[in-house]
Each structure stands twice: as C-alpha cells, then as structure tokens.
mmCIF file of C-alpha atoms in Angstrom:
data_model
loop_
_atom_site.group_PDB
_atom_site.id
_atom_site.type_symbol
_atom_site.label_atom_id
_atom_site.label_comp_id
_atom_site.label_asym_id
_atom_site.label_seq_id
_atom_site.Cartn_x
_atom_site.Cartn_y
_atom_site.Cartn_z
ATOM 1 C CA MET A 1 83.995 -92.506 81.752
ATOM 2 C CA VAL A 2 82.245 -93.943 78.714
ATOM 3 C CA SER A 3 82.417 -90.825 76.592
ATOM 4 C CA LYS A 4 82.459 -87.099 77.230
ATOM 5 C CA GLY A 5 79.574 -86.494 79.649
ATOM 6 C CA ILE A 6 78.644 -90.186 80.071
ATOM 7 C CA PHE A 7 79.690 -92.286 83.049
ATOM 8 C CA ARG A 8 78.897 -95.831 84.156
ATOM 9 C CA SER A 9 78.882 -97.571 87.501
ATOM 10 C CA GLY A 10 77.382 -100.218 89.689
ATOM 11 C CA TYR A 11 74.502 -99.330 91.961
ATOM 12 C CA PRO A 12 75.393 -96.121 93.837
ATOM 13 C CA ILE A 13 75.347 -96.412 97.606
ATOM 14 C CA LEU A 14 75.431 -93.782 100.341
ATOM 15 C CA CYS A 15 79.233 -93.535 100.468
ATOM 16 C CA ASN A 16 79.236 -92.695 96.704
ATOM 17 C CA TYR A 17 76.868 -89.736 96.946
ATOM 18 C CA GLY A 18 79.579 -87.151 97.670
ATOM 19 C CA PHE A 19 81.524 -88.173 94.589
ATOM 20 C CA LEU A 20 78.379 -88.254 92.468
ATOM 21 C CA GLU A 21 77.498 -84.775 93.645
ATOM 22 C CA SER A 22 80.924 -83.535 92.547
ATOM 23 C CA MET A 23 80.149 -84.798 89.014
ATOM 24 C CA GLU A 24 77.266 -82.308 88.744
ATOM 25 C CA LEU A 25 75.054 -84.904 87.077
ATOM 26 C CA LYS A 26 71.979 -83.843 85.162
ATOM 27 C CA THR A 27 70.663 -87.348 84.566
ATOM 28 C CA VAL A 28 70.843 -90.858 85.994
ATOM 29 C CA LEU A 29 69.777 -93.853 83.921
ATOM 30 C CA CYS A 30 68.947 -96.821 86.145
ATOM 31 C CA LEU A 31 68.860 -100.167 84.323
ATOM 32 C CA CYS A 32 67.606 -102.034 87.392
ATOM 33 C CA PRO A 33 64.499 -100.060 88.399
ATOM 34 C CA GLU A 34 63.193 -102.805 90.637
ATOM 35 C CA SER A 35 66.126 -102.131 92.975
ATOM 36 C CA LEU A 36 66.117 -98.312 93.066
ATOM 37 C CA LYS A 37 65.767 -97.525 96.750
ATOM 38 C CA PHE A 38 63.645 -94.772 98.237
ATOM 39 C CA GLU A 39 66.766 -93.049 99.609
ATOM 40 C CA SER A 40 68.309 -92.946 96.141
ATOM 41 C CA ARG A 41 65.164 -91.517 94.599
ATOM 42 C CA ALA A 42 64.960 -88.859 97.325
ATOM 43 C CA TRP A 43 68.646 -87.955 96.904
ATOM 44 C CA LEU A 44 68.167 -87.493 93.154
ATOM 45 C CA ARG A 45 64.994 -85.416 93.616
ATOM 46 C CA GLU A 46 66.633 -83.160 96.209
ATOM 47 C CA ARG A 47 69.405 -82.349 93.731
ATOM 48 C CA LYS A 48 67.007 -81.963 90.803
ATOM 49 C CA ILE A 49 68.746 -84.749 88.909
ATOM 50 C CA SER A 50 66.487 -86.299 86.280
ATOM 51 C CA PHE A 51 66.322 -90.044 86.486
ATOM 52 C CA PHE A 52 65.079 -92.631 84.095
ATOM 53 C CA GLU A 53 64.292 -96.192 85.064
ATOM 54 C CA ILE A 54 64.403 -98.517 82.098
ATOM 55 C CA ASN A 55 64.203 -102.266 82.494
ATOM 56 C CA ILE A 56 66.068 -103.695 79.517
ATOM 57 C CA GLY A 57 65.507 -107.220 80.785
ATOM 58 C CA ASP A 58 68.008 -110.047 80.749
ATOM 59 C CA ASN A 59 69.907 -111.844 78.045
ATOM 60 C CA ARG A 60 70.082 -115.568 78.789
ATOM 61 C CA GLU A 61 70.430 -118.567 76.571
ATOM 62 C CA PRO A 62 68.528 -120.100 74.976
ATOM 63 C CA PHE A 63 65.309 -118.078 74.735
ATOM 64 C CA ILE A 64 65.506 -114.914 76.827
ATOM 65 C CA SER A 65 66.738 -111.723 75.201
ATOM 66 C CA MET A 66 66.813 -108.084 76.194
ATOM 67 C CA ASN A 67 64.021 -105.749 75.229
ATOM 68 C CA GLY A 68 65.077 -104.086 71.957
ATOM 69 C CA GLY A 69 62.711 -101.137 72.389
ATOM 70 C CA ALA A 70 64.043 -100.439 75.877
ATOM 71 C CA MET A 71 67.624 -100.680 74.597
ATOM 72 C CA LYS A 72 66.824 -98.183 71.845
ATOM 73 C CA GLN A 73 65.359 -95.831 74.459
ATOM 74 C CA CYS A 74 68.568 -96.097 76.541
ATOM 75 C CA VAL A 75 70.836 -95.348 73.595
ATOM 76 C CA SER A 76 68.609 -92.429 72.639
ATOM 77 C CA LEU A 77 69.073 -90.981 76.138
ATOM 78 C CA LEU A 78 72.843 -91.448 75.941
ATOM 79 C CA THR A 79 73.023 -89.549 72.668
ATOM 80 C CA ASP A 80 70.995 -86.605 73.998
ATOM 81 C CA GLN A 81 73.719 -84.188 75.087
ATOM 82 C CA THR A 82 71.204 -81.955 76.884
ATOM 83 C CA LYS A 83 70.996 -84.724 79.503
ATOM 84 C CA HIS A 84 74.779 -84.800 80.099
ATOM 85 C CA PRO A 85 76.563 -85.308 82.366
ATOM 86 C CA MET A 86 74.798 -88.622 82.806
ATOM 87 C CA LEU A 87 75.402 -91.728 84.878
ATOM 88 C CA VAL A 88 74.179 -95.089 83.604
ATOM 89 C CA HIS A 89 74.165 -97.900 86.149
ATOM 90 C CA CYS A 90 72.935 -101.369 86.918
ATOM 91 C CA ILE A 91 73.443 -103.485 90.032
ATOM 92 C CA ASP A 92 77.067 -104.438 89.433
ATOM 93 C CA GLY A 93 78.025 -102.083 86.590
ATOM 94 C CA LYS A 94 78.741 -105.049 84.353
ATOM 95 C CA ASN A 95 76.149 -106.886 82.296
ATOM 96 C CA LYS A 96 73.294 -104.472 81.658
ATOM 97 C CA SER A 97 75.457 -101.346 81.669
ATOM 98 C CA SER A 98 77.937 -103.039 79.334
ATOM 99 C CA CYS A 99 75.183 -104.041 76.895
ATOM 100 C CA VAL A 100 73.851 -100.476 76.756
ATOM 101 C CA VAL A 101 77.365 -99.062 76.372
ATOM 102 C CA GLY A 102 78.086 -101.674 73.677
ATOM 103 C CA CYS A 103 75.084 -100.532 71.644
ATOM 104 C CA PHE A 104 76.192 -96.922 72.120
ATOM 105 C CA ARG A 105 79.702 -97.878 70.944
ATOM 106 C CA LYS A 106 78.243 -99.473 67.803
ATOM 107 C CA LEU A 107 76.451 -96.212 67.094
ATOM 108 C CA GLN A 108 79.806 -94.454 67.543
ATOM 109 C CA GLY A 109 81.228 -96.690 64.814
ATOM 110 C CA TRP A 110 83.293 -99.047 66.969
ATOM 111 C CA CYS A 111 84.029 -102.488 65.515
ATOM 112 C CA LEU A 112 82.528 -105.486 67.306
ATOM 113 C CA SER A 113 85.892 -106.833 68.476
ATOM 114 C CA ALA A 114 86.634 -103.552 70.290
ATOM 115 C CA ILE A 115 83.132 -103.532 71.808
ATOM 116 C CA PHE A 116 83.556 -107.113 73.072
ATOM 117 C CA GLU A 117 87.010 -106.322 74.438
ATOM 118 C CA GLU A 118 85.623 -103.383 76.421
ATOM 119 C CA PHE A 119 82.700 -105.541 77.605
ATOM 120 C CA GLN A 120 85.104 -108.133 78.997
ATOM 121 C CA ARG A 121 87.085 -105.493 80.934
ATOM 122 C CA PHE A 122 84.029 -104.787 83.070
#
C-alpha cells in the first residue's frame, strides 16, 4: 500500500486477478501501456474498472528523461480520491512505479532522503 486507497505492483498476471478483485479497485494506472495484454484489458472492462495507460518513458543517463507532462498526469490521478482504490503498476513494480510514487511522496511533503530510501526498498 502506498497510501490509503493507492496500491502498487508489478504487472498483474492471471493468478493475481482473484486478489485484485478482492481489493474492489475502481482504477488501474498502467505505466507500461505497450505491454497491457488483451486479457488484462478484457478483465478490467468486465469488472467496470477504469484504466489509464500512461507512458512516462524511461530515465537513462545521459540524455533520456521521463516525460514530465505524463508524470504530472499520473500524480494528478493518484491525488483524485474519486478514483480510489487504485492500483498503479509497471512491468516489475520497481522503476516506473517508484518514480511515480516518489513524485506523489514529494507532493505529500516527504523529504528526498525518505523518498530515495523507499525507492531503494522496491
């Protein structure tokens, strides 16, 4: 759990669907839209779970950085409590999810050292 009503994970697979259903999700934020499978889309539609696919890009030295506008859109979704409970995920639940959660934490007033510490745990 990231915060009340916000959860994070790696890419959900078939064996996770029962648990996800028990969470009574309203929204799923997929940070790796190029990998969202047809089965996953159908499962979400059948349960009337809203889903957003936002490609925030990659962050790689020296010249590739994430899309700031897309990141802002993600954080805006996280702060919209009408969309909770919400799951935010990327392929492995680490890099992209952690960057989005880190920006959300900054908005919550966390200091950078605490944000980096949480980032490293995932």
